Short mmCIF file of C-alpha atoms in Angstrom, two decimals:
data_model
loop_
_atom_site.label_atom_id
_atom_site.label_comp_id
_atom_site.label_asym_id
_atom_site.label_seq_id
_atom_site.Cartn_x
_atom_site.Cartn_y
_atom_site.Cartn_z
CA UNK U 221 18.71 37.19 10.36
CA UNK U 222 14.77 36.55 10.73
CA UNK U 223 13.14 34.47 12.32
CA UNK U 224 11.83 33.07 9.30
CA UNK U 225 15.26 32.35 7.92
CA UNK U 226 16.54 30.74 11.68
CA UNK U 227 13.29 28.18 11.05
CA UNK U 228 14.39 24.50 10.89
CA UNK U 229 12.60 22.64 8.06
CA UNK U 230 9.46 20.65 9.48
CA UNK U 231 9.24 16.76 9.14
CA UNK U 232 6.11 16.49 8.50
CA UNK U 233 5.33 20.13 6.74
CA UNK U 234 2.15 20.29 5.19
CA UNK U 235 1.13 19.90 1.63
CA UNK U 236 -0.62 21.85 -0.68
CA UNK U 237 -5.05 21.96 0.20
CA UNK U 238 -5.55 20.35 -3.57
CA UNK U 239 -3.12 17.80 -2.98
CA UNK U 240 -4.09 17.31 0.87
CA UNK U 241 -7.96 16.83 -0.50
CA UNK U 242 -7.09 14.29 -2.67
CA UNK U 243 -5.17 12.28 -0.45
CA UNK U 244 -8.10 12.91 2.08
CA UNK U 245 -10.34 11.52 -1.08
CA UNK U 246 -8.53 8.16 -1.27
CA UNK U 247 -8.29 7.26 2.26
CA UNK U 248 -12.00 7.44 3.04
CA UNK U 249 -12.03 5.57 -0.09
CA UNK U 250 -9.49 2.64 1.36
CA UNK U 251 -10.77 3.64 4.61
CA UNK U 252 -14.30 1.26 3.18
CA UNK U 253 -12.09 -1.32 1.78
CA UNK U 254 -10.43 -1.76 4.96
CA UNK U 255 -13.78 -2.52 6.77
CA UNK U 256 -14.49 -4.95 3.79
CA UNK U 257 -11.44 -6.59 3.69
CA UNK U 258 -11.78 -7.05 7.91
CA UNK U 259 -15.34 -8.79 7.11
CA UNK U 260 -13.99 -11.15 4.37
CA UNK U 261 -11.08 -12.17 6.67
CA UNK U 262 -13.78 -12.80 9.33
CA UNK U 263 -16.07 -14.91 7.56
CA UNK U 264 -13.18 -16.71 6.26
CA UNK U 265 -11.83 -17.22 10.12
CA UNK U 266 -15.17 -18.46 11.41
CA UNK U 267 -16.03 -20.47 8.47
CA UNK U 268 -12.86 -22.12 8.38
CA UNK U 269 -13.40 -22.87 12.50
CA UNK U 270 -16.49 -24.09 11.87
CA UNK U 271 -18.04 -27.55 11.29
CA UNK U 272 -18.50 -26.83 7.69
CA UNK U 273 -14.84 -26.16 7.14
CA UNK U 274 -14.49 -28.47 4.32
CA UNK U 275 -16.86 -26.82 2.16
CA UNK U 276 -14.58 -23.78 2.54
CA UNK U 277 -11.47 -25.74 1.88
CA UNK U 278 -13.20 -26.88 -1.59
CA UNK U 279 -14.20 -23.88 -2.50
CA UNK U 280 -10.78 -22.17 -2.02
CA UNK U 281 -9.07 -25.51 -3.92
CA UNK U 282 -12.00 -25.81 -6.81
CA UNK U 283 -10.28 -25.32 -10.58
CA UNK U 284 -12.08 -23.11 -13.05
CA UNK U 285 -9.83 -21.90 -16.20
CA UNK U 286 -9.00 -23.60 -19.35
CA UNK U 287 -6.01 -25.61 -19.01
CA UNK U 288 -4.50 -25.73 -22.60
CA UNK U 289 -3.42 -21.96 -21.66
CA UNK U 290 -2.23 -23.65 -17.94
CA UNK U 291 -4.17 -21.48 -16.34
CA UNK U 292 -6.57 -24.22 -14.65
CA UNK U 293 -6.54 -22.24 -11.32
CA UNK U 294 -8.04 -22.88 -8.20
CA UNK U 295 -9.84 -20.61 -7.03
CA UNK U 296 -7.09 -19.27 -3.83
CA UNK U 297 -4.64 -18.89 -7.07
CA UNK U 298 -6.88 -16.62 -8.68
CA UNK U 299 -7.73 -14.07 -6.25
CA UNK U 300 -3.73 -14.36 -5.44
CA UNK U 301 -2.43 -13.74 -9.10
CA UNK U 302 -5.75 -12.02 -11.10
CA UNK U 303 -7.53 -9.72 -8.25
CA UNK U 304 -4.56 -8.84 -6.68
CA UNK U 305 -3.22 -7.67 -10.08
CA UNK U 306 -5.91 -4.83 -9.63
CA UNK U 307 -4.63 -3.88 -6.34
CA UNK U 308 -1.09 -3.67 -7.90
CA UNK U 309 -2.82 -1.76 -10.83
CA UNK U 310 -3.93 1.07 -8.34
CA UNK U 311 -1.08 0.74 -6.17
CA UNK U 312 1.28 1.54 -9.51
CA UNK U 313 -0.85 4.43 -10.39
CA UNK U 314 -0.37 6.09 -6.94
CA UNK U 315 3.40 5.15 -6.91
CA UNK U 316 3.54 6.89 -10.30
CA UNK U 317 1.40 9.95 -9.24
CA UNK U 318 3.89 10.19 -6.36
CA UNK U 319 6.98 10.59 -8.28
CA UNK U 320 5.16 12.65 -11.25
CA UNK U 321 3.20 15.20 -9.36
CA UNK U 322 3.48 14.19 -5.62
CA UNK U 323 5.65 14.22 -2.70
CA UNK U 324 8.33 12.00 -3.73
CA UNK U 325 9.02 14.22 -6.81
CA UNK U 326 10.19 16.53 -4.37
CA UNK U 327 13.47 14.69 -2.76
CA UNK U 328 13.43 16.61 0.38
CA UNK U 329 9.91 15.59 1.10
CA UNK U 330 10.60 12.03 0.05
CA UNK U 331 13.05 11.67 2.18
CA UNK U 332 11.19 10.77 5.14
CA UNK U 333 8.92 8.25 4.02
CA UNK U 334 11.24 7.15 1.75
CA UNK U 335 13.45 5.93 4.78
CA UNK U 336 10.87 5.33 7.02
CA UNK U 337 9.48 2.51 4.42
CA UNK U 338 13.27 0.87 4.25
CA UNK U 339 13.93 0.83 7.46
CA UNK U 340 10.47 -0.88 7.91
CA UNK U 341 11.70 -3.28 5.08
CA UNK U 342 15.16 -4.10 6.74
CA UNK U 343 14.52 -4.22 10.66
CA UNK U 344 11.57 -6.54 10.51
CA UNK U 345 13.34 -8.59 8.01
CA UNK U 346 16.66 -8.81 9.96
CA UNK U 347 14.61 -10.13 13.56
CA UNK U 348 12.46 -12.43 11.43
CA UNK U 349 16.23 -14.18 10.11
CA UNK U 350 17.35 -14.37 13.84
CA UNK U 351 14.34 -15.55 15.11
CA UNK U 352 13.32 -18.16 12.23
CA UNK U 353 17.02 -19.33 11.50
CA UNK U 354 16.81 -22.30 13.79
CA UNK U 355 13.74 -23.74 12.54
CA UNK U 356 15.39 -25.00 9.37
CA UNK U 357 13.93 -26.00 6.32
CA UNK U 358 12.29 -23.28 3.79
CA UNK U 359 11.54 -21.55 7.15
CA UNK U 360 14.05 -18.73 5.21
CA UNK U 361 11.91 -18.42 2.60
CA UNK U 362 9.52 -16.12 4.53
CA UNK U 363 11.42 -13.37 5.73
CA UNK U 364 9.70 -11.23 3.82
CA UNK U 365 6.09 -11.43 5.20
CA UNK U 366 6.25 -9.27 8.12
CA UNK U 367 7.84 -6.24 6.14
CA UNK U 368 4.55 -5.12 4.21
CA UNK U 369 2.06 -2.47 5.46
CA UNK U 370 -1.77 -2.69 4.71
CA UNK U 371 -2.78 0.51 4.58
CA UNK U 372 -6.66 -0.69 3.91
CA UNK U 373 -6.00 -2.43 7.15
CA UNK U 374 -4.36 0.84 8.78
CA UNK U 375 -6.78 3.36 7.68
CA UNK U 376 -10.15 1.15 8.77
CA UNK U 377 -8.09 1.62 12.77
CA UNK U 378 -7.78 4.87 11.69
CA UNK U 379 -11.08 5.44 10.86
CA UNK U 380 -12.06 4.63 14.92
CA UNK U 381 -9.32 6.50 16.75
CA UNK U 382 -7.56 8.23 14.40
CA UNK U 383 -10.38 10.43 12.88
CA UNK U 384 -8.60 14.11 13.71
CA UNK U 385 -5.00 12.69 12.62
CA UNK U 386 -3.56 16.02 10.93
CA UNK U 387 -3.33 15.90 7.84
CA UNK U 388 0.79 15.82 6.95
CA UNK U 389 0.33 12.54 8.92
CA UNK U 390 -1.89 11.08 6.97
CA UNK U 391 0.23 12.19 3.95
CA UNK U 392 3.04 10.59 5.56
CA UNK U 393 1.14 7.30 6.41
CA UNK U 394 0.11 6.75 2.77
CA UNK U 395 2.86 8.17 1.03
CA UNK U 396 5.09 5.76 3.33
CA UNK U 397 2.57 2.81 2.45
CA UNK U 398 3.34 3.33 -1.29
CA UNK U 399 6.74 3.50 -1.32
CA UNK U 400 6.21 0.09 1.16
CA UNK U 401 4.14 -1.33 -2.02
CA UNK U 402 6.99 -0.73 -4.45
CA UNK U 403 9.23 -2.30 -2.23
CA UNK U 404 7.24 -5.40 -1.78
CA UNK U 405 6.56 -5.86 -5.61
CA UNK U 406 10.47 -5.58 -6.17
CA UNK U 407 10.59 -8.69 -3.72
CA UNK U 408 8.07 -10.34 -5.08
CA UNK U 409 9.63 -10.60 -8.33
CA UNK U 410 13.36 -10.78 -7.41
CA UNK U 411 12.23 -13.12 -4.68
CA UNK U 412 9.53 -14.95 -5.26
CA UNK U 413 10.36 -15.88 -8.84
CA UNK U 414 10.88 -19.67 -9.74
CA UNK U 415 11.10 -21.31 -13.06
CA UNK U 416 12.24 -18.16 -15.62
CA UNK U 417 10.68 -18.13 -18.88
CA UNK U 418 12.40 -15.72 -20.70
CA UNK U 419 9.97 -16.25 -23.97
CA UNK U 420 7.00 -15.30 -22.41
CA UNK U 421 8.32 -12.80 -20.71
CA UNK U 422 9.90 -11.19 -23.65
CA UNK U 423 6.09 -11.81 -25.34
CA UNK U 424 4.35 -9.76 -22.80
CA UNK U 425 6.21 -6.71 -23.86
CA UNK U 426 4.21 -6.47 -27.10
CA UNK U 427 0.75 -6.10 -25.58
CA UNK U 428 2.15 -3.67 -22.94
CA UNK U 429 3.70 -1.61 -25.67
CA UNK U 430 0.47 -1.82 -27.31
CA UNK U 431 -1.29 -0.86 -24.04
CA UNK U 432 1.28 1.94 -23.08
CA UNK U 433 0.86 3.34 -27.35
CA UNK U 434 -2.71 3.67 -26.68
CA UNK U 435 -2.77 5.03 -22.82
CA UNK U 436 0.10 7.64 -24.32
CA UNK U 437 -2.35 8.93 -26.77
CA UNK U 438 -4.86 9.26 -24.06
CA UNK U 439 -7.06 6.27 -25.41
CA UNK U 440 -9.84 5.30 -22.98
CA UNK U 441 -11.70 2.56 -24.80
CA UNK U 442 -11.90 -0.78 -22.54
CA UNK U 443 -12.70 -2.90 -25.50
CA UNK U 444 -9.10 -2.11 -26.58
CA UNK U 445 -6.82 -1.64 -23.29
CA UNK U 446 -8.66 -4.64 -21.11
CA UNK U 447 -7.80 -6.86 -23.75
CA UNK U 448 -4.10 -5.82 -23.87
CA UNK U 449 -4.29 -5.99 -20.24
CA UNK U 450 -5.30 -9.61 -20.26
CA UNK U 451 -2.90 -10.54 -22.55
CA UNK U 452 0.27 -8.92 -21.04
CA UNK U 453 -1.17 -10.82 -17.28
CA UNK U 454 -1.34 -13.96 -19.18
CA UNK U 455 2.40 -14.11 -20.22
CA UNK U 456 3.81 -12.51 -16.94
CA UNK U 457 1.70 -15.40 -15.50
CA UNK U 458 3.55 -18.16 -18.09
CA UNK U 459 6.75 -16.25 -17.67
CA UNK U 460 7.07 -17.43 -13.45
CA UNK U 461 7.08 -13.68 -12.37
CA UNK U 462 4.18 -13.54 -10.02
CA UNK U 463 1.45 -12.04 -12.05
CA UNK U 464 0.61 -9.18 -9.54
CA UNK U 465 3.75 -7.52 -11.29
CA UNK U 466 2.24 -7.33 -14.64
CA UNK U 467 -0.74 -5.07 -12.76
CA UNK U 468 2.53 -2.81 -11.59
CA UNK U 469 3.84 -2.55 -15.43
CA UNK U 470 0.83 -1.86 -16.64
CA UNK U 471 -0.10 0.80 -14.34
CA UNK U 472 3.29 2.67 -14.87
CA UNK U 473 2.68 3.03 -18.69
CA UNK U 474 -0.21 5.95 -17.61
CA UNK U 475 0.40 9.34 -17.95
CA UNK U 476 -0.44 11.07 -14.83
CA UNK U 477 -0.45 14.91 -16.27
CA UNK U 478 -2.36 15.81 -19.33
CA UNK U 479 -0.59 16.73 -22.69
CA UNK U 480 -0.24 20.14 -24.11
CA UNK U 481 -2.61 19.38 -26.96
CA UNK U 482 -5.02 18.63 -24.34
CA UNK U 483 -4.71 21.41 -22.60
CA UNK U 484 -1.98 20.64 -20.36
CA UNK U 485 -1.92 19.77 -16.44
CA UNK U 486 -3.96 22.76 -15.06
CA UNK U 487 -6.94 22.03 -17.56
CA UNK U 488 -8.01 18.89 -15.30
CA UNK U 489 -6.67 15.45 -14.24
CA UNK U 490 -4.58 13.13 -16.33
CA UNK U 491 -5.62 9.56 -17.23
CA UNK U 492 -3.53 7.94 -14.43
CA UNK U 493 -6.19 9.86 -11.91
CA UNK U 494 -9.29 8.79 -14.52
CA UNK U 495 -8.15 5.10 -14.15
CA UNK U 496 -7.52 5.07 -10.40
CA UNK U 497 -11.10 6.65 -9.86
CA UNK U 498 -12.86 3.87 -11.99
CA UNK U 499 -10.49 1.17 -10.98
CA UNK U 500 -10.06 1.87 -7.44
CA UNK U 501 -13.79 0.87 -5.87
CA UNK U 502 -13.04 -2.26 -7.78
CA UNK U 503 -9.61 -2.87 -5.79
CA UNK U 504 -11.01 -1.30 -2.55
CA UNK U 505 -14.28 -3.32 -2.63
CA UNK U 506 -14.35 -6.71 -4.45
CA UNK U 507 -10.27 -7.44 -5.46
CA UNK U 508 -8.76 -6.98 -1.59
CA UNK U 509 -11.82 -8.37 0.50
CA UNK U 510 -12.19 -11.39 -2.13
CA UNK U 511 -9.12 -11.88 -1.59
CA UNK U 512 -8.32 -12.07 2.29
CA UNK U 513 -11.97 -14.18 2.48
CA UNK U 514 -9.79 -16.86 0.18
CA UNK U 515 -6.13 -16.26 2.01
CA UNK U 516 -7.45 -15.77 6.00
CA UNK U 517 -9.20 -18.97 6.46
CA UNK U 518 -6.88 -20.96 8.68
CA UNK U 519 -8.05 -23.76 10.76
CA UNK U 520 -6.89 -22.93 14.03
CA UNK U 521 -7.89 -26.05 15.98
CA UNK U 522 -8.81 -24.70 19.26
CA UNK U 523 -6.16 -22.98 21.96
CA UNK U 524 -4.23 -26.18 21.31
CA UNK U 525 -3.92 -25.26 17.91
CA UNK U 526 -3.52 -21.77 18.32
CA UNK U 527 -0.27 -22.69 20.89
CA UNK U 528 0.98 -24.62 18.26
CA UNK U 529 1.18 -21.83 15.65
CA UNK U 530 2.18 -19.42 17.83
CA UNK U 531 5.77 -21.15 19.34
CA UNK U 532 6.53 -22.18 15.73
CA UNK U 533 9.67 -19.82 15.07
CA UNK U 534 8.44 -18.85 11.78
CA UNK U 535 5.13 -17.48 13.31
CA UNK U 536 7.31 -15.98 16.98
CA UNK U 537 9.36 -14.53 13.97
CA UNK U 538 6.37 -12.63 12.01
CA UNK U 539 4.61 -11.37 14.70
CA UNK U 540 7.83 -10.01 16.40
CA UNK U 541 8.52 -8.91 12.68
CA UNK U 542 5.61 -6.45 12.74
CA UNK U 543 4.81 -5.53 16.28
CA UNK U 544 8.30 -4.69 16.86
CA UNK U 545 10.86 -4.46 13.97
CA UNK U 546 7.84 -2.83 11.77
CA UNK U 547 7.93 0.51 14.15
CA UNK U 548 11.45 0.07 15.35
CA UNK U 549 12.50 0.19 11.58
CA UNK U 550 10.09 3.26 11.08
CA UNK U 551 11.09 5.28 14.41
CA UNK U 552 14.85 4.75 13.55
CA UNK U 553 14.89 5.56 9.85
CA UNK U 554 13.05 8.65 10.72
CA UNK U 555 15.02 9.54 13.63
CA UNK U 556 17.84 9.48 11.67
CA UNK U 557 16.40 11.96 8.40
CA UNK U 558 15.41 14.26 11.82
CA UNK U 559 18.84 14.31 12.84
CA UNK U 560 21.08 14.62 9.54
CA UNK U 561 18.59 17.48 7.83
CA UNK U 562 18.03 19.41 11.59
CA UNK U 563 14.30 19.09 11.00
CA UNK U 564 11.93 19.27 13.27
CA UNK U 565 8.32 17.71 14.09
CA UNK U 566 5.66 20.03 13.38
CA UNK U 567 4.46 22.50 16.46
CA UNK U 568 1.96 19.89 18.88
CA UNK U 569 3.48 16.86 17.48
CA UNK U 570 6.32 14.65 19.17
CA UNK U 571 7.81 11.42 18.96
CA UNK U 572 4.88 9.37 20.20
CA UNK U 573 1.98 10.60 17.19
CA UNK U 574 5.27 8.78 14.87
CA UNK U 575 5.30 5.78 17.35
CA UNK U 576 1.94 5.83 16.65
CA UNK U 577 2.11 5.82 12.99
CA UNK U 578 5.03 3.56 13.29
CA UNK U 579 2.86 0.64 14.84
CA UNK U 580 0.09 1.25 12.10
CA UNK U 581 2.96 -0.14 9.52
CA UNK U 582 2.83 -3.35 12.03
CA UNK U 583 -0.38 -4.17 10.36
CA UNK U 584 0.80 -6.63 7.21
CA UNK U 585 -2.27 -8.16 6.10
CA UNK U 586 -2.81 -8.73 2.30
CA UNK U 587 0.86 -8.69 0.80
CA UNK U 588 2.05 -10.30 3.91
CA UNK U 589 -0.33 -13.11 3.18
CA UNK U 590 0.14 -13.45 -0.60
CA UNK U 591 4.27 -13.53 0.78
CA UNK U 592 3.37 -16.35 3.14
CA UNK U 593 1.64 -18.66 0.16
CA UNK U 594 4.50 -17.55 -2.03
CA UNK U 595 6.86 -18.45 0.38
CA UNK U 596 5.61 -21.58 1.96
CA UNK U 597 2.76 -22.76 -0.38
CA UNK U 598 -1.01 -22.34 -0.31
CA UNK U 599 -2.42 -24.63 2.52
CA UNK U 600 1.17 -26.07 4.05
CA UNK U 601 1.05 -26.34 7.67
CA UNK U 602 4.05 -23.29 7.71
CA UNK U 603 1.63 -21.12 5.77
CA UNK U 604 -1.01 -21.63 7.92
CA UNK U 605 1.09 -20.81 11.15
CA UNK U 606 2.31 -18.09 9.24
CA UNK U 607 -1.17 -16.35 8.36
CA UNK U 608 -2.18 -16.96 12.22
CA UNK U 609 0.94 -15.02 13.05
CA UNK U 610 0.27 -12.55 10.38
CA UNK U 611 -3.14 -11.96 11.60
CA UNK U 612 -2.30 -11.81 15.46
CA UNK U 613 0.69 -9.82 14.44
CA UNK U 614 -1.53 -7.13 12.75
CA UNK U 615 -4.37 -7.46 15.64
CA UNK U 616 -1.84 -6.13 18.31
CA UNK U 617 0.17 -3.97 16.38
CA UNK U 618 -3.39 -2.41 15.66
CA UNK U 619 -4.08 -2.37 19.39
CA UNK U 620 -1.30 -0.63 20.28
CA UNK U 621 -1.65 1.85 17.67
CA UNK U 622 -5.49 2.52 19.07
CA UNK U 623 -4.18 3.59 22.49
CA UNK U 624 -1.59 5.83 21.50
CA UNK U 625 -3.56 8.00 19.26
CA UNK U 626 -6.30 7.43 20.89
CA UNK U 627 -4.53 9.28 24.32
CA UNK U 628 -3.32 12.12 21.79
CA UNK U 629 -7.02 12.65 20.54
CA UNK U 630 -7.39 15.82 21.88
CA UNK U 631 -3.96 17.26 20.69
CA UNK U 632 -5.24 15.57 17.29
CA UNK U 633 -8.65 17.62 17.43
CA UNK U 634 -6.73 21.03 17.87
CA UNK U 635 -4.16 20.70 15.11
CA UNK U 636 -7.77 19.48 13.09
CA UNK U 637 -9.22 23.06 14.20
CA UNK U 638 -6.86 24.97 13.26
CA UNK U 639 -6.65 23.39 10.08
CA UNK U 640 -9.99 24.12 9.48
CA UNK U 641 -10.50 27.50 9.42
CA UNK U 642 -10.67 29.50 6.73
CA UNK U 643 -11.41 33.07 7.78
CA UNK U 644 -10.67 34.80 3.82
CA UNK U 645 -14.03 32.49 3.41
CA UNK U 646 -12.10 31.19 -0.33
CA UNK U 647 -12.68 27.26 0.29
CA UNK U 648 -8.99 26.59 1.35
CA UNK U 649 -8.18 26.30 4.75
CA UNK U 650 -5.62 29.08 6.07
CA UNK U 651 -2.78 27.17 7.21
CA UNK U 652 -2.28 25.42 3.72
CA UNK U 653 0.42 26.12 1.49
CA UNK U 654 -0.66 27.66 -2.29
CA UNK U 655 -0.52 25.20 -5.01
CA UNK U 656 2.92 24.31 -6.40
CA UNK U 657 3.64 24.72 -9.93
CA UNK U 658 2.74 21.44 -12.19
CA UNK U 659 4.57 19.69 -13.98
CA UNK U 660 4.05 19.83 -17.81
CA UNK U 661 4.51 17.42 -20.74
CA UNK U 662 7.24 17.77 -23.07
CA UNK U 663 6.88 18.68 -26.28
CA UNK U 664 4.69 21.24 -28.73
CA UNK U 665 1.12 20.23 -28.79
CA UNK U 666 1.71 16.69 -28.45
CA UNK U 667 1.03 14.23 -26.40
CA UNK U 668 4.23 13.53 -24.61
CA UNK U 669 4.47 11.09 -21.55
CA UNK U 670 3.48 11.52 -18.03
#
């Protein structure tokens, strides 16, 4: 028997250079949203601290929207339900990409994250119930907020100590931060739902047929799909499903490969990668930072204040969520994929670069925050304790991440070095696999789904 046939599999085995590129692509991409969204949660902080607090509080409550279609929104609601929506969008394109043409279309390399992101679902959850039982009241309602990963949030710490990460675990981070996404829009509206309208939401299904008719045939007109769009929001937002979850439905109806008549997938990208690349900057850099500038703005009021939050058990039970059921969850699900499929971590890698990674899931910023007002209500005292444990929750969990990778920094620049070089001089690093075979549309020359 050779060697080669003795190898175990690797846990974290590298993908192919076009598919490592354009995961590289879209984190220095979210990487810039993540510095954004930091500086709207800032202002927000100070503002909110600040002796002109109230004109932050009215902007945040002020009503624009015409009412006969009740959607006289304040201005909080909007960037909750309508920006986010655009986050969900993208979010639902790379979900889809993932299972069409990615990792997780590939169950042995979905595996991993796949657990890793449940057991970062369940452990987190599970403390926050111990922790928050005795506080009573709708202090259950919130168990979800410390399960959700920002990976905007996780890639700007990234960005300062994490800059020679190697590359299958930066796959793994984002590929584990998708799967997170899909798991926090199924609890947002299993959860989170109040108030079923079963008309509406039986009406939205007519636009999004409409939308997913045209998107099918490869239709890029805006005039036509943004309007459909709108519509389909509108009645998931009359329905009571949270409205984010239209953006998810929407996104899902996009091929990701192109169809034969079009040349199939090797003659270019498919329209799910056309709308993430127009749509993304939009998420990245005005949607997310909009809205943590409208969601982060807690009035702390002083160390007092700040005490206060912080011994509430809903807030002891989010911060524990993510600082230490978030990597606990993460460690143990993968542990346990290690140990039933005898893989092994890559050569130069142990346990601590995934504690590392672990910890980076800690940081639950924007979903955790939407799950807080969802949970609790926009502007009740347990929301606000629950956003000042979200954000010192994420600070540390971020902190701790920093000086782990940061003391593996040098292993990090090796793996990056070797990774680099590419001595046949043919644009593709040495050490990367050759492209896998694509997947192709069904059908004869037309244009099936994708």
């Amino acid at each position: 028997m050779t060697d080669a046939t003795r190898r175990r599999p690797s846990l974290f085995a590298r993908r192919s250079w076009g598919e490592t590129s354009r995961i590289s692509a879209i984190l220095r991409r979210e990487t810039v949203g993540g510095a954004l969204l930091l500086g709207g949660a800032l202002i927000a902080l100070v503002w909110s601290n600040s002796p002109w607090s109230g004109a932050y509080q009215t902007l945040r409550d002020t009503t624009v929207g015409p009412a006969a279609l009740h959607l006289d929104l304040s201005v909080a609601t909007w960037a909750a339900d309508g920006l986010l929506a655009v986050f969900f969008f993208v979010a639902g394109l790379e979900l889809k990409r993932e299972f069409v043409a990615g990792d997780l279309r590939d169950p042995r390399r979905a595996a991993v994250p796949v657990a890793a992101a449940v057991g970062g679902v369940i452990v987190p959850a599970v403390l926050y119930a111990l922790i928050a039982a005795a506080a009573g009241g709708d202090a259950g309602r919130g168990w979800a907020i410390p399960t959700a990963t920002d990976i905007a949030f996780a890639l700007a710490v990234l960005a300062v100590v994490g800059r020679f990460l190697p590359s299958a675990l930066r796959t793994f981070l984002l590929t584990l931060a998708v799967v997170d996404d899909l798991l926090a829009i199924m609890i947002i509206a299993v959860f989170y739902t109040s108030d079923l309208s079963v008309g509406p939401l039986l009406g939205a299904l007519l636009p999004l047929a409409a939308f997913a008719f045209l998107v099918q045939r490869r239709v890029r007109s805006w005039w036509l799909l943004l309007p459909l769009a709108a519509l389909t929001w509108v009645l998931v937002h009359e329905s009571g499903v949270h409205a984010t979850v239209a953006g998810v439905m929407l996104a899902f109806t996009v091929p990701v490969v192109r169809s034969a008549a079009a040349g199939g997938p090797d003659a270019g990208p498919g329209l799910a990668e056309h709308f993430e690349h127009r749509v993304r900057p939009i998420s990245a850099g005005i949607a997310v930072p909009v809205f943590a500038f409208l969601s982060a703005g807690v009035t702390v009021g002083g160390l007092a204040g700040l005490a206060t939050a912080l011994t509430d058990r809903v807030a002891v039970g989010i911060a524990v969520g993510l600082i230490v059921g978030k990597p606990v969850g993460i460690l143990i699900a993968t542990w346990l994929v290690s140990r039933f499929t005898r893989a092994d971590l890559d050569e130069g890698l142990n346990w601590l670069d995934v504690l590392g990674l672990a910890l980076l899931g800690g940081i639950g910023f924007t979903v955790s925050l939407l799950i807080g007002e969802l949970a609790f209500g926009l502007g009740s005292a347990r929301d606000d304790h629950a956003k000042v444990a979200v954000l010192a929750g994420s600070l540390v969990s971020a902190l701790l991440a920093s000086v782990i990778l940061r003391a593996r920094s040098r292993v990090y620049r090796r793996v990056h070095e070797a990774e680099s070089v590419d001595l046949d001089h043919d644009g593709v690093p040495d050490v990367f696999q050759p492209e896998p075979p694509r997947p192709t549309d069904a059908g004869h020359g037309s244009p099936g789904p994708g």
